[in-house]
Each structure stands twice: as C-alpha cells, then as structure tokens.
Amino acid sequence: MRTQRQTLAETKAAYNHPTYAKMAFTMGCGVQGRGEGCHVYDETGRPFLALFDQYGNQSFGYSHERLVRALRDRLDTANLNSTKILFEEVQIRLSERLAQLTDGHLRYSYLANGGGESIDNALKLARAATGRPYFVTAADCFHGKTIATLSASRRPEHEAVYRPLMSEFRQVPFGDVAAIEAAVDEHTAAVLLEPVQAEGGVIVPSEEYLREVRRICTERGALLILDEMQTAFGRCGTFFAHQQFGVLPDLVCIGKAFGGGLLPISAVLGTAEVWTSLKRTPSTFGSSLGGNPLSCSVGLAAVELASEPEFLARVNARAEQIRQRLTRLPARFPELVRAHRGLGMMHGLEFHDEALGGLVLRLLIRHQVTSTYSLYNNSVLRVQPPMVIDEAGLDHGLDVLEQVLAEVEAHQRAGGATGVAAMSPQRLSVRLPFPADAVRELLGRRPRLLDPFSLHPEQEDCPPVEPEFAGTLGEDLVVWEDRYEAGPDGPSLSAGDCWMWTSLRRDFTVVPLGEAGCRVDIAVEWDAGTGGYEALLAGGISWFITTRAEQLAGEIDKYLAE
C-alpha cells in the first residue's frame, strides 16, 4: 500500500519534474497542508518551522493576516479582472506608491507576473535607452529561467542543453571592480547585478563595489540594473538592498515577496530618462494578466507592510540575532562549516562539500525545520527565514540547526561517512560473534535481515522478484520492485528501474574470522537519477545506510537463537 506522499511523488515524477520529485521524497518531505506564520503543516498535522522563505516568496510567512485580508477584500468587490481598456485604480495607485519608495528617482514602473518577465523588460528598456547591444553580468548570478535570463547566467550545464544561448552577455567575477572596468565599453547597454548574490551562495560584496560599478556605468554611458527579487521588501534591513550601499540604479526589478506568497506579481522600476522608449513604442510591452487587480491589491499591501518603520526595526533585530548565532559556527564546527556570510536576514552557511549540506538539510527536516541550498552552490545552506519570525521562533530554529551540526560532527568522528566519502558506492562491515556458517544459513532463510532498505527485514524465503517490496528510507513505507539472488557467501538484492531508483544494489558477503566469529561486508551502490544533485542526496542516504545497518546488526542475535 503506497503512502499519500509516495503516490504524489510518483505522479509528480511521471507528469511534472522527476528530479525534484525524487529529491523531495528522499529528503523526507511530506505533503504540504495549511500554513500559518512561520510554520507549514504536513499531511499528519506536524508543524515545520521555516528557516527559509522559499526564495523570497514567503518573506511575510504563510497566510499573513494583512495580505489575506487584502485578497479577500478585493474578491468581495468582484472587480478582479483586467480589461486593459478602462482605468484600473489599484494598479495606478500601486505604480504611484512604487515611485514614492525612491522619492521619485525611479518614477515609472511596469507590472508583470514572474521575475524573469520583468528582467526581460529591463533588458529591453536598457537596449532602447542606450542603443547598445551588450550586457555585463556576474559569474554565479541568478536572474530567472527564460532564455534571456539563462543566457545572463551563462551556466555550462544550461549552455549544453539550450545552446546556443544569447551571445550578448559578458560575464565577470562578482565583486571585482577591475573586471567591470575592463568589460564595460561603448557597446554595453547595462550592467545587471544582484546586490547580494543569493543562488551563488549568499555572496555579499564590499561596501564600495556597487558604488564603483555605478561610477563606471555613469562614466561610460551604460545603465545599472539591479535585480532585487530576493533582496527587496526589507530582507537586507532596508526596503531595497541597494540603499545599504548608497547607490541609485537606473532600473530595479522586484518580485517574489511582492505577491506576499499568494499571487504572482513583479515589476521593473526605472527613471524617466530610461522610460522614453516605452513612450515611443508602447506596443513593445505587454502582459496579459500582469498588474491585474487581485495581484495589485496584495502587492500594495505588501509594499505598505515592508515600508513600516516598526517592521524594518524588527527585521534588523532578527538580523542581528542571526548574525550573532551563525558567526561562531565555523569556529565551533571547523570540520563541517567552511564559512558564514550574510546581510540583514539573508545568510548562508557554506559546508566543505554539498553532501554535508544535503545531510544537514535532511536532518533538519527530521527535526521539523525546513531550509534549502543555493542553486549554484549546493554546499551552501540558506538561513533566510520569513521576516515575521519572532525571537523565540528564530532561536528554536537556530538551536535545531546547531543540534543537527553536533549530530553530524559526532557521526563523522565516530567513523561514519560524510561529505564526499558518502557518495555511492558505500561499503561497511559489521562484526558478529557468531560462526560464519550460522550467519550464512540465517541470511539464506532471511536474506533481508541486514538490508537497510527493508521495512520488514525479518521476512523469510524472499521470492526472486518482489513487485511490491516494502522498503524504507527511514521515514515510512516506500514501495518498489525488488529482486533477490542467493550467493555462496551471502545474498544480493537490487531494485528494478523505477520512478525512484535508476539502480540500487545491496551485496552481503559473510567472511569467517575464526574464533572471533565472522564479518559481514555490505556494499550498497545506487543511482537516484538526479544528475548533478546526486551528491546533495548522498549525505542523507549514506547516513541512513550506516545507522540502519548498525541497528539491524545489533538485533541479529535473536534470530540466531531460534
């Protein structure tokens, strides 16, 4: 009998995103239920505290009262749809309010849906305003997943799949002023940057960097575009992160928190000088549902909430709380944590490799705390909780994080495989104070007795093929087809190619040790079919194999006494 979460994972793998289905399932994620404040509940009613705000989308937590009220109030009016003909008051009022955020410097705005759409709009405006074709971006940037924004990031893995990407993007190292100096020339329309690189690993530039980029752009007639999708709405301590660095960009793109986690809405904000092209050729911009009354009502409420001095004061208090707690972790756990970086309530812990980061993520979920990794640096754990989290809730989340790090450190020091050593294949041995012949005979009758993946290891007389094998990854029942082969020194077990495993093989070899008894060598080799994310999953899988095998070895004596 498949669980609800397996049924949904299999369906997602079959019809939507196979890799993400496997990753979430292997990490132990359940089925999402209601969300309140900084907690979301699974199908069993267990609350999970968010140490990550879903890339900025849940910056105000789940179901924020003011944002939900704005949504309900708008629904009650029946004025929900965009005619694109009549004047739409809430859209116009929102545009006016956005201009006020920069005291009229970025006077104009254009509303859209997703972030990539608004980045594309910013690129169009920059080309039209300058008459130039090229853009300069930073290595490890993230600006979206359209063809233009993937071209801006110039990831080799994207280039291999979607080639040719657009060739008009030149990349330089983030934070390197000399590289910007060398790259920006008379052909550069704009420099496109994040004030803090989120998916690159939470990289905070020096205080001078953005000011120097601004100077270079001004001197050479290029525009400065700042992507504040993840950094705006107070995340870094001021409404816009660029206010922390004392710069005025020509264009700013916002989204994610803009919709309060409820509805899609994004915008590009720009100066009057940049906006002249939209006046000349208005038909080059359009968004069928962009700026609709429903989204704008929530967006206006989000702007008001994030603009309040009391809200920003609480953000800065929580930011200092995070900074004080995380700053000490590299010194406390030097074998695990390489570095800590952050600004405001946007922080990252960099581990020595991505398998360590993946193990920490899986153990956090076991302790009912959620977080994630940086997309382009999987070794970095994100600590970016909803900005509405209170002091006690944040302390609890950070306490759990430190508890998990202590667990991983103890496991590592006890000889358990972590980091790159946790990659497939895994080999471990268990010593048993029993004669080898007796253990071989027992494993012949009960081949799954030392199988970490068997939910019922005591099973007798396994068939060669078990279509509905009752497996486990430590959380609950998992069903897949499994096969059994008897061998002279022990059994071999393997999963059939299925939604979850490309391959999974477990070999057990009983080795005589004379009067000392015997040793069982266990070799586990797997491929979850997740490509570049195998290392991220390996830490948790290896932890599970080791701890489960040790548990089963400690129970084998009761079967030998039969």
XYZ file of C-alpha atoms in Angstrom:
562
model
C 0.000 0.000 0.000
C 1.571 3.257 -1.124
C 1.508 6.250 1.191
C -0.030 9.519 0.061
C 3.396 11.127 -0.234
C 4.704 8.291 -2.419
C 1.632 8.432 -4.648
C 2.122 12.168 -5.137
C 5.868 11.779 -5.655
C 5.332 9.118 -8.318
C 2.722 11.274 -10.052
C 4.989 14.323 -9.977
C 7.809 12.205 -11.395
C 5.532 10.882 -14.146
C 3.933 14.163 -15.211
C 5.942 17.111 -13.946
C 9.507 17.101 -12.585
C 11.129 13.683 -11.981
C 14.297 15.022 -10.366
C 12.589 17.307 -7.863
C 10.105 14.546 -7.021
C 12.939 12.172 -6.114
C 14.865 14.832 -4.207
C 11.936 15.886 -2.040
C 10.951 12.287 -1.346
C 14.470 11.163 -0.471
C 14.906 14.160 1.830
C 11.806 13.015 3.727
C 9.439 15.805 2.692
C 5.755 15.187 3.372
C 2.585 16.564 1.777
C 2.029 20.274 2.311
C -1.020 21.314 4.294
C -2.049 24.633 5.790
C 0.463 27.363 6.562
C 0.352 29.846 9.409
C 3.013 32.395 10.317
C 6.411 30.717 10.046
C 5.049 27.163 10.093
C 3.642 24.883 7.428
C 1.932 21.589 8.313
C 2.235 18.213 6.621
C -0.419 15.567 5.995
C -0.044 14.185 9.525
C -0.511 17.587 11.134
C 3.144 18.052 12.101
C 4.307 21.708 12.044
C 7.553 22.587 10.238
C 9.366 25.814 11.084
C 10.703 27.670 8.045
C 14.343 28.750 8.210
C 13.980 29.643 4.536
C 11.364 31.815 2.855
C 11.055 29.915 -0.443
C 13.399 32.211 -2.373
C 11.694 35.319 -1.024
C 8.154 34.287 -1.880
C 7.227 33.648 1.751
C 9.073 36.660 3.167
C 5.962 37.564 5.166
C 5.357 33.988 6.268
C 2.354 31.855 5.446
C -1.131 33.385 5.232
C -0.168 36.786 6.643
C -3.325 38.332 8.054
C -2.986 41.692 6.283
C -2.179 40.154 2.924
C -5.001 37.613 3.129
C -7.366 40.419 4.136
C -6.324 42.442 1.077
C -7.019 39.410 -1.089
C -10.427 38.767 0.474
C -11.431 42.424 0.315
C -10.627 42.500 -3.391
C -12.525 39.257 -4.013
C -15.577 40.781 -2.341
C -15.615 43.681 -4.825
C -15.993 41.445 -7.925
C -13.528 43.866 -9.568
C -10.989 41.120 -10.261
C -10.173 41.202 -13.936
C -8.012 43.422 -16.085
C -9.832 44.955 -19.057
C -6.700 46.669 -20.402
C -9.134 49.345 -21.594
C -10.656 51.071 -18.570
C -8.603 52.816 -15.871
C -7.690 50.269 -13.194
C -7.393 52.234 -9.974
C -5.483 49.771 -7.800
C -2.834 49.273 -10.497
C -2.385 53.025 -10.889
C -2.224 53.566 -7.112
C 0.380 50.811 -6.830
C 2.559 52.423 -9.520
C 2.341 55.733 -7.674
C 3.337 54.046 -4.395
C 6.314 52.314 -6.009
C 7.618 55.684 -7.219
C 7.431 57.021 -3.665
C 9.778 54.268 -2.457
C 12.711 56.012 -4.186
C 11.446 59.583 -3.708
C 10.611 59.722 -7.399
C 14.070 58.710 -8.671
C 12.604 55.534 -10.167
C 9.412 57.262 -11.195
C 7.998 54.725 -13.606
C 7.134 51.044 -13.255
C 5.746 48.275 -15.386
C 3.914 45.393 -13.735
C 4.207 41.779 -14.833
C 3.919 38.298 -13.312
C 7.157 36.348 -12.791
C 10.617 37.721 -12.141
C 12.116 36.612 -15.442
C 9.447 38.614 -17.271
C 10.473 41.813 -15.501
C 14.191 41.168 -16.037
C 13.452 40.770 -19.760
C 11.590 44.082 -19.665
C 14.579 45.762 -18.002
C 16.916 44.425 -20.702
C 14.598 45.786 -23.412
C 14.461 49.198 -21.766
C 18.247 49.322 -21.445
C 18.814 48.497 -25.101
C 16.242 51.018 -26.244
C 17.578 53.778 -23.982
C 21.233 53.335 -24.983
C 21.056 51.917 -28.482
C 23.683 49.377 -27.421
C 23.527 45.574 -27.730
C 25.613 44.073 -24.906
C 25.204 43.374 -21.189
C 27.664 42.637 -18.399
C 26.638 40.185 -15.681
C 28.416 38.427 -12.815
C 29.544 34.818 -12.588
C 27.158 32.690 -10.474
C 24.339 35.201 -10.911
C 20.697 34.170 -10.992
C 18.145 36.283 -12.843
C 15.477 33.764 -13.859
C 14.896 30.874 -16.231
C 13.823 32.424 -19.512
C 16.222 32.107 -22.443
C 17.442 35.679 -21.858
C 17.987 35.222 -18.132
C 19.633 31.805 -18.549
C 21.909 33.499 -21.076
C 22.719 36.122 -18.454
C 23.841 33.404 -16.008
C 25.842 31.511 -18.697
C 25.941 28.257 -16.747
C 27.792 25.485 -18.654
C 25.036 22.988 -17.819
C 22.427 25.313 -19.337
C 24.564 26.011 -22.383
C 24.881 22.265 -23.014
C 21.101 21.789 -23.112
C 19.768 25.030 -24.609
C 22.577 26.079 -26.949
C 23.029 28.432 -28.439
C 22.226 30.836 -25.623
C 22.182 34.542 -26.416
C 25.717 35.747 -27.056
C 25.279 39.355 -25.949
C 26.124 38.703 -22.280
C 29.660 39.105 -20.943
C 30.444 37.693 -17.521
C 32.884 38.934 -14.909
C 33.627 37.804 -11.330
C 31.199 39.260 -8.785
C 32.788 41.880 -6.554
C 35.700 42.570 -8.924
C 35.758 46.280 -9.817
C 38.728 45.903 -12.173
C 36.822 43.273 -14.153
C 33.861 45.650 -14.533
C 36.271 48.395 -15.657
C 37.637 46.102 -18.350
C 34.250 44.770 -19.520
C 32.096 47.915 -19.802
C 32.674 49.774 -23.058
C 30.856 51.805 -25.706
C 28.845 48.712 -26.711
C 27.491 47.991 -23.203
C 23.808 48.731 -22.684
C 23.793 47.849 -18.985
C 25.415 46.048 -16.113
C 22.933 43.627 -14.497
C 23.704 42.595 -10.905
C 22.131 41.322 -7.691
C 23.078 43.471 -4.666
C 23.688 40.171 -2.839
C 24.141 37.010 -4.872
C 21.565 34.594 -3.486
C 21.913 31.456 -5.600
C 25.665 31.931 -5.944
C 25.991 31.182 -2.232
C 24.825 34.363 -0.443
C 27.781 36.459 -1.594
C 27.850 39.949 -0.059
C 30.042 42.459 -1.938
C 32.272 45.063 -0.323
C 30.709 48.380 0.648
C 32.484 50.100 -2.265
C 31.657 47.610 -5.033
C 28.221 48.813 -6.159
C 29.280 52.454 -5.826
C 32.226 51.794 -8.127
C 30.008 49.951 -10.604
C 27.645 52.926 -10.557
C 30.554 55.275 -11.299
C 31.807 53.175 -14.200
C 28.340 52.883 -15.740
C 27.778 56.643 -15.495
C 31.156 57.491 -16.999
C 30.674 55.141 -19.946
C 27.028 55.730 -20.710
C 25.807 52.295 -19.599
C 22.837 51.693 -17.297
C 22.901 49.926 -13.945
C 20.144 47.329 -13.485
C 19.728 45.783 -10.045
C 17.818 42.530 -9.608
C 16.200 42.817 -6.157
C 13.862 39.855 -6.495
C 15.204 38.249 -3.306
C 16.725 41.257 -1.544
C 13.914 43.835 -1.579
C 10.952 44.306 0.780
C 13.239 44.678 3.807
C 15.179 41.420 3.532
C 18.545 43.145 3.953
C 17.380 45.721 6.537
C 16.101 48.478 4.235
C 13.269 48.280 1.722
C 15.783 47.909 -1.112
C 19.179 46.314 -0.521
C 20.860 48.930 -2.732
C 20.016 51.507 -0.066
C 22.522 49.705 2.166
C 25.270 50.518 -0.353
C 24.314 54.118 -1.143
C 23.698 53.739 -4.879
C 20.898 54.809 -7.212
C 20.351 52.378 -10.119
C 18.670 53.222 -13.400
C 16.392 50.174 -13.251
C 15.342 47.881 -10.399
C 13.421 44.625 -10.694
C 11.268 43.306 -7.852
C 9.000 40.293 -7.373
C 8.655 37.237 -5.112
C 7.738 38.895 -1.757
C 5.773 41.449 -3.805
C 2.914 38.935 -4.068
C 3.027 38.008 -0.393
C 3.449 34.349 -1.279
C -0.129 34.362 -2.529
C -0.150 35.669 -6.095
C 2.399 36.266 -8.862
C 3.424 39.874 -9.388
C 6.691 41.515 -10.399
C 7.785 44.912 -11.672
C 10.601 46.834 -13.267
C 11.088 50.345 -11.873
C 13.000 52.938 -13.900
C 13.951 56.555 -14.305
C 12.134 58.983 -16.590
C 15.128 59.014 -18.932
C 15.028 55.251 -19.399
C 11.265 55.241 -19.899
C 11.316 57.320 -23.096
C 11.409 54.189 -25.271
C 8.137 52.972 -23.785
C 6.578 56.282 -24.699
C 7.820 55.974 -28.298
C 6.879 52.320 -28.858
C 4.239 51.389 -26.268
C 3.226 48.190 -28.051
C 6.590 46.548 -27.272
C 5.455 45.981 -23.669
C 2.500 43.903 -22.564
C 1.410 41.283 -20.064
C -1.993 39.635 -20.359
C -2.504 39.238 -16.621
C 0.314 41.446 -15.353
C -0.934 44.126 -12.982
C -4.387 42.595 -12.532
C -6.493 43.993 -9.660
C -6.158 40.891 -7.478
C -2.348 40.820 -7.619
C -2.077 44.591 -7.270
C -4.201 44.620 -4.130
C -1.882 42.123 -2.453
C 1.183 43.889 -3.872
C 0.071 47.235 -2.456
C -0.470 45.640 0.970
C 2.997 44.036 0.801
C 4.617 47.382 -0.030
C 2.866 49.079 2.876
C 3.840 46.314 5.289
C 7.515 46.297 4.285
C 7.706 50.117 4.393
C 6.688 50.440 8.014
C 9.499 51.545 10.358
C 8.322 49.084 13.006
C 8.548 46.198 10.545
C 12.060 47.154 9.444
C 13.148 47.602 13.070
C 12.049 44.020 13.835
C 13.869 42.782 10.726
C 17.089 44.411 11.887
C 16.699 42.951 15.375
C 16.252 39.447 13.953
C 19.145 40.088 11.554
C 21.474 40.763 14.461
C 20.196 37.656 16.223
C 21.043 35.535 13.160
C 24.434 37.190 12.722
C 25.482 36.567 16.313
C 24.408 32.917 16.229
C 25.879 31.986 12.832
C 29.157 33.900 13.040
C 30.533 31.478 15.630
C 29.636 28.250 13.812
C 32.717 27.949 11.530
C 34.960 28.001 14.605
C 32.710 25.647 16.584
C 32.337 23.112 13.739
C 35.512 23.543 11.643
C 35.270 20.044 10.148
C 31.818 20.830 8.770
C 31.416 24.581 8.175
C 33.794 26.425 5.866
C 32.299 29.917 6.102
C 29.365 32.094 7.089
C 28.137 35.038 5.024
C 25.117 37.289 5.192
C 23.424 40.663 5.236
C 20.242 41.523 7.118
C 18.066 38.406 7.322
C 19.753 36.766 4.308
C 22.504 34.345 5.363
C 24.333 31.276 4.157
C 26.457 28.594 5.820
C 28.972 27.066 3.437
C 29.921 23.452 4.170
C 33.065 21.734 2.975
C 31.054 19.969 0.257
C 27.488 19.542 -0.933
C 26.988 16.060 0.540
C 27.467 17.565 4.009
C 24.965 20.294 3.167
C 22.459 17.727 1.919
C 22.812 15.664 5.092
C 22.166 18.729 7.257
C 19.068 19.574 5.205
C 17.687 16.050 5.620
C 18.284 16.015 9.381
C 16.695 19.458 9.751
C 13.537 18.094 8.122
C 13.566 15.192 10.591
C 13.596 17.791 13.351
C 10.711 19.649 11.641
C 12.716 22.598 10.367
C 12.956 23.440 6.663
C 15.666 25.154 4.657
C 17.355 24.682 1.276
C 20.609 25.094 -0.658
C 21.894 27.782 -3.014
C 21.047 26.781 -6.562
C 24.529 27.420 -7.982
C 26.486 26.452 -4.868
C 24.884 23.367 -3.340
C 27.385 23.437 -0.450
C 25.621 26.500 0.983
C 22.707 26.122 3.406
C 20.324 29.074 3.324
C 19.276 30.728 6.578
C 16.679 33.184 5.331
C 13.553 32.781 7.479
C 10.306 34.671 6.958
C 10.843 38.216 8.180
C 7.881 37.927 10.547
C 9.557 35.253 12.687
C 9.721 36.180 16.365
C 12.756 35.962 18.644
C 11.729 32.680 20.269
C 10.896 31.001 16.964
C 14.193 32.057 15.444
C 16.125 30.862 18.485
C 14.383 27.495 18.220
C 15.264 27.122 14.546
C 18.897 28.052 15.159
C 19.049 25.725 18.184
C 17.879 22.858 15.982
C 20.486 23.771 13.368
C 23.256 23.644 15.972
C 21.879 20.347 17.320
C 21.972 18.849 13.819
C 25.541 20.062 13.267
C 26.542 18.416 16.553
C 24.900 15.148 15.432
C 26.763 15.203 12.117
C 30.051 16.008 13.829
C 29.614 13.112 16.272
C 28.731 10.750 13.408
C 31.788 11.889 11.469
C 34.142 11.477 14.431
C 32.752 8.004 15.098
C 33.874 6.973 11.616
C 30.603 7.471 9.753
C 30.863 8.537 6.115
C 30.040 12.191 5.491
C 30.852 14.633 2.740
C 32.305 13.248 -0.471
C 33.056 9.999 1.353
C 29.281 9.448 1.482
C 28.943 9.086 -2.282
C 27.896 5.818 -3.897
C 29.108 3.121 -3.543
C 29.091 2.751 0.236
C 30.921 -0.131 1.904
C 30.690 -1.018 5.548
C 31.338 -4.056 7.694
C 29.640 -5.392 10.788
C 31.352 -7.879 13.111
C 29.243 -10.636 14.617
C 30.343 -13.023 17.401
C 28.783 -15.980 15.590
C 30.181 -18.661 13.258
C 30.189 -17.737 9.589
C 28.225 -20.855 8.607
C 25.438 -19.991 11.035
C 25.201 -16.442 9.712
C 25.234 -17.642 6.079
C 22.457 -20.103 6.843
C 20.441 -17.371 8.588
C 20.841 -14.936 5.661
C 19.798 -17.756 3.316
C 16.491 -18.027 5.199
C 16.123 -14.296 5.896
C 18.046 -12.531 3.081
C 16.906 -9.057 4.108
C 17.982 -9.286 7.721
C 20.810 -6.753 7.275
C 19.228 -4.806 4.410
C 18.963 -1.131 5.439
C 16.220 -0.549 2.875
C 13.854 -3.280 4.075
C 10.944 -2.178 6.228
C 10.474 -5.821 7.283
C 13.993 -7.280 7.480
C 12.761 -10.367 9.317
C 10.994 -11.573 6.149
C 11.635 -15.244 5.319
C 12.001 -17.016 1.968
C 12.174 -13.996 -0.370
C 10.916 -14.595 -3.922
C 13.322 -13.840 -6.806
C 11.177 -10.843 -7.776
C 9.023 -8.916 -5.315
C 6.870 -6.428 -7.290
C 5.552 -4.668 -4.167
C 8.624 -4.717 -1.951
C 8.067 -2.883 1.348
C 11.088 -0.587 1.562
C 12.063 2.395 3.641
C 14.368 5.399 3.601
C 13.930 5.930 7.312
C 10.665 7.857 7.323
C 7.905 5.476 6.267
C 6.926 2.743 3.820
C 8.250 3.006 0.266
C 7.129 0.516 -2.384
C 9.225 -0.572 -5.357
C 10.063 -3.753 -7.258
C 12.999 -5.582 -5.672
C 14.950 -8.686 -6.651
C 16.811 -11.340 -4.680
C 19.697 -13.582 -5.734
C 21.246 -16.179 -3.465
C 25.049 -16.373 -3.439
C 27.563 -18.769 -1.841
C 28.733 -16.118 0.647
C 25.549 -14.125 1.083
C 22.522 -12.607 -0.684
C 22.340 -9.855 -3.308
C 19.355 -7.509 -3.534
C 18.536 -4.989 -6.225
C 15.758 -2.575 -7.143
C 14.243 -2.607 -10.593
C 14.455 0.562 -12.662
C 11.579 2.634 -11.273
C 10.420 6.197 -10.605
C 12.779 6.438 -7.631
C 15.903 4.469 -8.498
C 17.810 4.161 -11.713
C 19.686 1.463 -9.809
C 20.033 0.262 -6.218
C 22.101 -2.828 -5.384
C 22.979 -4.317 -1.984
C 25.518 -7.155 -1.709
C 26.201 -9.042 1.517
C 29.331 -11.155 1.966
C 29.969 -13.266 5.077
C 33.700 -13.532 5.893
C 34.915 -16.096 8.529
C 37.073 -14.711 11.344
C 37.821 -17.985 13.146
C 37.100 -17.993 16.838
C 36.196 -14.286 16.671
C 33.076 -15.161 14.692
C 32.582 -13.502 11.318
C 32.300 -10.242 9.474
C 29.538 -9.246 7.074
C 30.701 -6.875 4.352
C 27.864 -4.755 2.994
C 28.229 -2.960 -0.326
C 25.500 -0.542 -1.410
C 25.562 1.109 -4.815
C 22.849 3.462 -6.022
C 21.907 5.987 -8.658
C 18.790 8.053 -7.978
C 18.902 9.506 -11.484
C 19.073 13.107 -10.249
C 22.143 14.111 -12.249
C 24.046 16.938 -10.588
C 22.079 16.542 -7.368
C 23.372 13.040 -6.550
C 25.995 14.479 -4.205
C 23.390 16.571 -2.383
C 21.330 13.423 -1.696
C 24.318 11.185 -0.928
C 24.946 12.513 2.576
C 21.461 11.629 3.794
C 21.361 8.264 2.007
C 24.739 7.255 3.437
C 23.716 8.356 6.955
C 20.591 6.235 6.656
C 22.505 3.164 5.385
C 25.062 3.330 8.198
C 22.699 3.935 11.096
C 20.125 1.409 9.893
C 22.724 -1.326 9.249
C 24.178 -0.841 12.724
C 20.687 -1.103 14.217
C 19.918 -4.328 12.316
C 23.275 -5.886 13.204
C 22.503 -5.295 16.871
C 19.284 -7.311 16.561
C 20.603 -10.335 14.655
C 21.348 -12.434 17.730
C 17.646 -13.017 18.473
C 17.245 -14.736 15.091
C 20.329 -16.922 15.590
C 18.819 -18.113 18.855
C 15.780 -19.508 17.023
